[in-house]
Coordinates of C-alpha atoms in Angstrom, one line a residue:
M6 CA 328.8 131.3 160.8
V7 CA 327.7 134.8 159.7
L8 CA 327.3 138.0 161.6
C9 CA 324.0 139.6 160.7
Q10 CA 323.4 143.3 161.3
G11 CA 320.7 145.3 159.9
G12 CA 320.0 142.7 157.2
E13 CA 323.6 142.9 156.0
A14 CA 326.0 140.0 156.4
A15 CA 329.8 140.0 156.6
A16 CA 331.4 136.6 156.0
A17 CA 333.7 135.4 158.7
P18 CA 336.8 133.4 157.6
V19 CA 336.6 129.7 158.0
A20 CA 339.8 127.8 158.7
A21 CA 340.4 124.0 158.6
G22 CA 336.8 123.4 157.7
K23 CA 335.6 124.7 161.1
E24 CA 333.7 127.8 162.1
P25 CA 335.5 130.4 164.2
E26 CA 334.1 130.7 167.7
V27 CA 332.2 133.9 168.1
P28 CA 330.9 135.0 171.5
L29 CA 327.1 135.3 171.6
R30 CA 325.9 138.8 172.3
R31 CA 322.4 139.6 173.3
E32 CA 320.9 142.7 171.6
D33 CA 319.2 145.0 174.1
D34 CA 317.6 147.2 171.5
A35 CA 316.9 146.8 167.8
G36 CA 318.5 150.1 167.0
T37 CA 321.8 149.7 168.9
G38 CA 323.6 148.4 165.9
Q39 CA 325.2 145.5 167.8
P40 CA 325.8 142.4 165.8
C41 CA 323.5 139.4 166.3
P42 CA 325.2 136.1 165.6
C43 CA 322.8 134.1 163.4
A44 CA 323.5 131.1 161.3
A45 CA 323.0 131.9 157.6
P46 CA 320.3 129.9 155.8
G47 CA 321.6 127.1 153.5
M48 CA 325.0 126.8 155.1
E49 CA 326.0 123.3 156.1
A50 CA 328.9 122.1 158.2
A51 CA 331.4 119.6 156.7
G52 CA 329.9 116.1 156.8
A53 CA 326.9 117.1 159.0
E54 CA 324.0 119.5 159.0
E55 CA 324.7 122.7 160.9
R56 CA 322.6 123.5 163.9
R57 CA 321.4 127.0 163.1
V58 CA 320.7 128.8 166.3
C59 CA 320.3 132.5 167.0
G60 CA 321.9 133.9 170.1
C61 CA 319.5 136.8 170.5
C62 CA 316.5 134.5 170.9
S63 CA 317.5 132.3 173.7
G64 CA 318.6 129.5 171.4
L65 CA 315.6 129.3 169.1
P66 CA 316.1 127.7 165.7
W67 CA 316.9 130.2 163.0
P68 CA 313.6 130.2 161.1
R69 CA 311.9 131.3 164.4
C70 CA 314.6 133.9 165.2
C71 CA 313.3 137.5 165.8
K72 CA 315.9 138.7 163.2
A73 CA 314.9 136.1 160.5
P74 CA 313.6 137.7 157.3
G75 CA 309.8 138.0 157.3
T76 CA 309.5 137.1 161.0
K77 CA 307.2 139.3 163.0
K78 CA 306.9 139.2 166.8
K79 CA 303.3 138.9 167.9
A80 CA 302.4 141.9 170.0
G81 CA 300.0 141.3 172.9
C82 CA 296.9 143.5 173.4
P83 CA 297.5 145.7 176.4
G84 CA 294.7 145.5 179.0
L85 CA 293.1 142.4 177.4
G86 CA 293.4 140.4 180.6
L87 CA 291.7 143.2 182.6
F88 CA 288.9 143.4 180.0
Y89 CA 288.4 139.7 180.4
T90 CA 288.2 140.1 184.1
L91 CA 285.6 142.8 183.9
L92 CA 283.5 140.8 181.5
S93 CA 283.8 137.7 183.7
A94 CA 282.6 139.8 186.8
F95 CA 279.6 141.0 184.9
L96 CA 278.6 137.6 183.6
F97 CA 279.0 136.1 187.1
S98 CA 276.8 138.9 188.6
V99 CA 274.0 138.4 186.1
A100 CA 274.1 134.6 186.7
S101 CA 273.8 135.4 190.5
L102 CA 270.8 137.6 189.8
F103 CA 269.1 134.8 187.9
L104 CA 269.9 132.4 190.7
K105 CA 268.0 134.7 193.1
K106 CA 265.0 134.6 190.8
I107 CA 264.8 130.8 190.7
E108 CA 262.2 129.2 193.0
D109 CA 262.0 125.7 194.4
V110 CA 265.3 124.5 193.0
H111 CA 268.2 123.6 195.4
S112 CA 271.5 125.4 195.0
V113 CA 273.3 122.0 194.5
E114 CA 270.9 121.1 191.6
V115 CA 271.6 124.5 190.0
S116 CA 275.3 123.8 190.3
A117 CA 274.8 120.4 188.7
F118 CA 273.0 122.0 185.7
R119 CA 275.8 124.5 185.4
C120 CA 278.4 121.7 185.3
I121 CA 276.4 119.9 182.6
F122 CA 276.4 123.0 180.4
Q123 CA 280.1 123.5 181.0
M124 CA 280.9 119.9 180.0
A125 CA 278.8 120.2 176.9
F126 CA 280.4 123.3 175.6
V127 CA 284.0 122.5 176.7
L128 CA 284.1 119.0 175.2
P129 CA 284.3 120.3 171.5
G130 CA 287.1 122.6 172.6
L131 CA 289.0 119.7 174.1
I132 CA 288.6 117.7 170.9
Y133 CA 289.6 120.7 168.7
Y134 CA 292.7 121.6 170.6
K135 CA 293.6 117.9 171.2
T136 CA 294.4 118.5 174.8
G137 CA 293.2 115.1 176.0
F138 CA 290.9 114.6 178.9
L139 CA 293.4 114.0 181.7
G140 CA 296.1 116.5 181.0
P141 CA 299.9 116.1 181.6
K142 CA 300.8 113.5 184.2
G143 CA 302.6 116.0 186.4
K144 CA 299.7 118.3 186.5
R145 CA 296.8 115.9 187.1
I146 CA 296.8 116.2 190.8
F147 CA 296.7 120.0 190.6
L148 CA 293.8 119.8 188.1
F149 CA 291.9 117.4 190.4
F150 CA 292.1 119.7 193.4
R151 CA 291.4 122.7 191.1
G152 CA 288.1 120.9 190.1
L153 CA 287.2 119.8 193.6
L154 CA 287.9 123.1 195.3
G155 CA 286.4 125.2 192.4
S156 CA 283.2 123.2 192.3
S157 CA 282.9 123.3 196.1
A158 CA 283.3 127.1 196.0
M159 CA 280.5 127.3 193.4
I160 CA 278.1 125.1 195.4
L161 CA 278.7 127.0 198.6
L162 CA 278.4 130.4 196.9
Y163 CA 275.1 129.4 195.2
Y164 CA 273.7 128.4 198.6
A165 CA 274.8 131.7 200.1
F166 CA 273.1 133.6 197.2
Q167 CA 269.8 131.8 197.9
V168 CA 269.6 132.5 201.6
M169 CA 271.1 136.0 202.0
P170 CA 271.2 139.3 200.1
L171 CA 273.1 139.2 196.8
A172 CA 275.4 142.1 197.7
D173 CA 276.2 140.6 201.1
A174 CA 277.3 137.3 199.7
T175 CA 279.2 138.9 196.9
V176 CA 281.1 141.2 199.3
I177 CA 282.2 138.3 201.5
T178 CA 283.6 136.4 198.6
F179 CA 285.8 139.4 197.8
S180 CA 287.9 138.7 200.9
S181 CA 289.4 136.0 198.7
P182 CA 292.7 137.9 198.0
V183 CA 293.4 137.9 201.7
F184 CA 293.0 134.2 202.0
T185 CA 295.0 133.8 198.8
S186 CA 298.0 135.6 200.4
L187 CA 297.7 133.4 203.4
L188 CA 297.6 130.2 201.4
A189 CA 300.4 131.4 199.1
W190 CA 302.5 132.0 202.3
I191 CA 301.8 128.4 203.4
F192 CA 302.1 126.5 200.2
L193 CA 304.1 128.7 197.8
K194 CA 306.5 130.0 200.5
E195 CA 305.6 133.7 199.7
K196 CA 306.2 136.4 202.3
Y197 CA 303.4 137.3 204.7
S198 CA 304.2 140.8 206.1
I199 CA 302.6 143.1 208.6
W200 CA 300.7 144.7 205.7
D201 CA 299.1 141.3 204.9
L202 CA 298.1 140.9 208.5
L203 CA 296.5 144.4 208.4
F204 CA 294.6 143.6 205.3
T205 CA 293.4 140.4 206.9
L206 CA 292.0 142.3 209.8
F207 CA 290.2 144.7 207.5
A208 CA 288.6 141.8 205.7
I209 CA 287.5 140.2 208.9
T210 CA 286.0 143.5 210.0
G211 CA 284.1 143.7 206.8
V212 CA 282.7 140.2 207.2
I213 CA 281.6 141.0 210.8
L214 CA 279.8 144.1 209.7
I215 CA 277.9 142.0 207.1
A216 CA 277.2 139.0 209.3
R217 CA 276.3 141.2 212.4
P218 CA 276.5 138.5 215.1
P219 CA 273.9 139.0 217.8
F220 CA 276.6 139.1 220.6
L221 CA 278.0 142.3 219.0
F222 CA 274.9 143.9 217.4
G223 CA 272.0 142.6 219.5
S224 CA 269.2 140.3 218.6
N225 CA 267.3 142.7 216.3
V226 CA 269.2 142.5 213.0
T227 CA 267.7 144.4 210.1
G228 CA 268.3 144.4 206.4
I229 CA 268.5 140.6 206.0
E230 CA 266.4 138.1 204.0
G231 CA 264.4 135.6 205.9
S232 CA 265.6 134.5 209.4
Y233 CA 268.9 135.3 211.0
A234 CA 269.7 131.6 211.2
D235 CA 269.6 131.4 207.4
H236 CA 271.6 134.6 207.2
L237 CA 274.3 133.1 209.4
K238 CA 274.4 129.8 207.4
G239 CA 274.8 131.9 204.2
T240 CA 277.6 133.8 205.8
I241 CA 279.4 130.6 206.8
A242 CA 278.9 129.2 203.3
A243 CA 280.2 132.3 201.7
I244 CA 283.3 132.3 203.8
A245 CA 283.9 128.6 203.0
S246 CA 283.4 129.4 199.4
T247 CA 285.9 132.2 199.6
V248 CA 288.6 129.9 201.1
S249 CA 288.0 127.3 198.4
A250 CA 288.2 130.0 195.7
A251 CA 291.4 131.3 197.1
S252 CA 292.9 127.8 197.0
T253 CA 291.8 127.5 193.4
L254 CA 293.6 130.7 192.5
V255 CA 296.8 129.5 194.1
I256 CA 296.5 126.2 192.1
L257 CA 295.8 128.1 188.8
R258 CA 298.9 130.2 189.3
K259 CA 300.9 127.2 190.1
V260 CA 299.8 125.4 186.9
G261 CA 300.1 128.6 184.8
K262 CA 300.0 128.2 181.0
S263 CA 301.2 124.6 181.0
V264 CA 297.6 123.4 180.9
H265 CA 295.0 124.6 178.4
Y266 CA 292.2 126.6 180.1
F267 CA 289.6 124.3 178.5
L268 CA 291.1 121.4 180.3
S269 CA 291.1 123.3 183.6
I270 CA 287.4 124.0 183.2
W271 CA 286.7 120.4 182.1
Y272 CA 288.1 119.1 185.5
Y273 CA 286.0 121.8 187.2
A274 CA 282.8 120.6 185.5
V275 CA 283.3 116.8 185.7
I276 CA 284.3 116.7 189.4
G277 CA 281.6 119.3 190.2
L278 CA 278.9 117.2 188.5
I279 CA 279.9 114.0 190.3
G280 CA 279.9 115.8 193.6
C281 CA 276.5 117.4 193.0
I282 CA 274.9 114.1 192.0
I283 CA 276.1 112.4 195.1
A284 CA 274.9 115.3 197.3
L285 CA 271.5 115.4 195.6
F286 CA 270.9 111.7 196.2
V287 CA 272.0 112.0 199.8
M288 CA 269.7 115.0 200.5
N289 CA 266.9 113.6 198.2
E290 CA 266.6 117.1 196.6
W291 CA 266.7 116.1 192.9
R292 CA 263.6 117.4 191.0
L293 CA 263.0 119.1 187.7
P294 CA 261.8 122.7 188.0
Y295 CA 258.1 123.1 187.6
C296 CA 258.1 126.6 186.1
G297 CA 259.2 127.2 182.6
K298 CA 260.8 130.5 183.7
D299 CA 263.0 128.6 186.1
R300 CA 264.2 126.3 183.3
V301 CA 265.2 129.3 181.3
F302 CA 267.0 130.7 184.2
L303 CA 268.9 127.4 184.7
I304 CA 270.0 127.5 181.1
L305 CA 271.1 131.1 181.3
I306 CA 273.0 130.4 184.6
G307 CA 274.9 127.6 182.8
L308 CA 275.8 129.7 179.8
L309 CA 276.8 132.8 181.9
G310 CA 278.8 130.7 184.4
L311 CA 280.6 129.0 181.5
G312 CA 281.4 132.4 179.9
G313 CA 282.6 133.9 183.2
Q314 CA 284.8 130.9 184.0
I315 CA 286.4 131.0 180.6
F316 CA 287.1 134.7 180.7
L317 CA 288.5 134.5 184.2
T318 CA 290.8 131.7 183.4
K319 CA 292.1 133.5 180.3
A320 CA 292.6 136.7 182.3
L321 CA 294.7 134.8 184.8
Q322 CA 296.8 133.4 182.0
L323 CA 297.3 136.8 180.3
E324 CA 297.6 139.1 183.3
K325 CA 299.2 139.1 186.7
A326 CA 297.1 138.0 189.7
G327 CA 297.2 141.5 191.3
P328 CA 295.5 143.5 188.5
V329 CA 293.0 140.7 188.0
A330 CA 292.1 140.8 191.7
I331 CA 291.7 144.5 191.7
M332 CA 289.5 144.5 188.6
K333 CA 287.3 141.7 190.0
T334 CA 286.1 144.1 192.7
M335 CA 283.8 145.4 190.0
D336 CA 281.7 142.4 190.8
V337 CA 280.7 144.1 194.1
V338 CA 279.6 147.2 192.1
F339 CA 277.6 145.0 189.7
A340 CA 276.0 143.2 192.7
F341 CA 274.8 146.4 194.4
I342 CA 273.4 147.8 191.1
L343 CA 271.5 144.6 190.2
Q344 CA 270.2 144.1 193.7
I345 CA 268.8 147.6 193.8
L346 CA 267.4 147.6 190.2
F347 CA 265.9 144.1 189.9
L348 CA 265.5 142.8 193.5
N349 CA 264.3 146.1 195.1
H350 CA 266.5 145.5 198.1
L351 CA 268.4 148.5 199.3
P352 CA 271.7 147.5 201.1
T353 CA 272.1 148.7 204.7
W354 CA 274.9 151.0 205.9
W355 CA 276.4 148.0 207.6
T356 CA 276.7 146.2 204.3
V357 CA 278.2 149.3 202.7
G358 CA 280.7 149.7 205.5
G359 CA 281.6 146.0 205.2
A360 CA 281.9 146.3 201.5
L361 CA 284.3 149.2 201.8
C362 CA 286.5 147.3 204.3
V363 CA 286.6 144.1 202.2
V364 CA 287.2 146.0 198.9
A365 CA 290.0 148.0 200.6
S366 CA 291.5 144.9 202.0
S367 CA 291.4 142.9 198.7
S368 CA 292.6 145.9 196.6
G369 CA 295.5 146.6 199.1
T370 CA 296.6 143.0 199.0
A371 CA 296.4 142.8 195.2
I372 CA 298.4 146.1 194.8
R373 CA 301.1 145.0 197.3
K374 CA 301.5 141.6 195.6
W375 CA 301.6 143.3 192.2
Q376 CA 304.4 145.7 193.3
Q377 CA 306.4 142.8 194.8
T378 CA 306.1 140.9 191.6
S379 CA 307.1 143.9 189.4
K380 CA 310.1 144.6 191.7
K381 CA 311.3 141.0 191.4
A382 CA 310.9 141.1 187.6
E383 CA 313.0 144.3 187.4
Q384 CA 315.7 142.8 189.6
N385 CA 315.8 139.7 187.4
E386 CA 316.2 141.8 184.3
I387 CA 319.1 143.7 185.9

């Protein structure tokens, strides 16, 4: 065994053909000058090959040691996960705008087309990365529910977009962090404090301001699209979509980096397509769009949805859930801007007030979870 320090080696005496036992010391900083016990290349134990392990790299083989000659540690790009989240929010918002522009095509059929596009584009990635089509045995049940809940959230959200204002449906979906905290408390045994309860009440208040039930706001509800019955159905669908999306986030965090993000999207697309086909045959709603413009919109929705899903999944793998949830609130901003510019529909003050409540709730939840995670990480380092 050789003690390596600053690229210089001092040979340790060997007695009776055995190496002296040297306590492993972890180097806290590259410039501290503390010795790092690494096995020297080319040295072999008597009668057997020496296991060359570096103590400063948690037992990694010597060629992969951070102190091995010519080895460079790959530095991550700071903020890359947040940029992916912002890009994902923009792509999802534009896809929602195109969905509002489509005529005479049911939301379930739109979801089916999006799943087909995702399958077509993800399949080459699965083959290239050799991930397989089922994933690790211990993770398949999580992938199945990720696909089921994720596709259900997509279908319900698309329906909400078609029957209610774009900004209203988008704002309701941003109560997702509140439901994520509640589900994490139930399934992941995370703490649910008085602050979480307060943020939940804020989110419910925002949803009520957007839904504006007649028993609170009277029968004359303004600023909605179509009848109030459709508006109420869209609100219920958006809430159900939010709960499904929150469940998906919990599953994604549970799986983490152990499953390639292409495989996660593959399950999402396959299970979603199967569910959409069954629903379309039951409702007898399957038909090809008559207008060429609608066909172009369907293609763009598929491409944008695929891009948004990929960037969101990558963001969750690169960044903590708290900052990702905060950055995703930009989706609300994009929805308001696109609704005003391209749909000529000014949001009401009720919608603005509801948006402020929901965004404050989701941001507060995300910030609190972020602080708790950072505090635990610091305690573990100590």
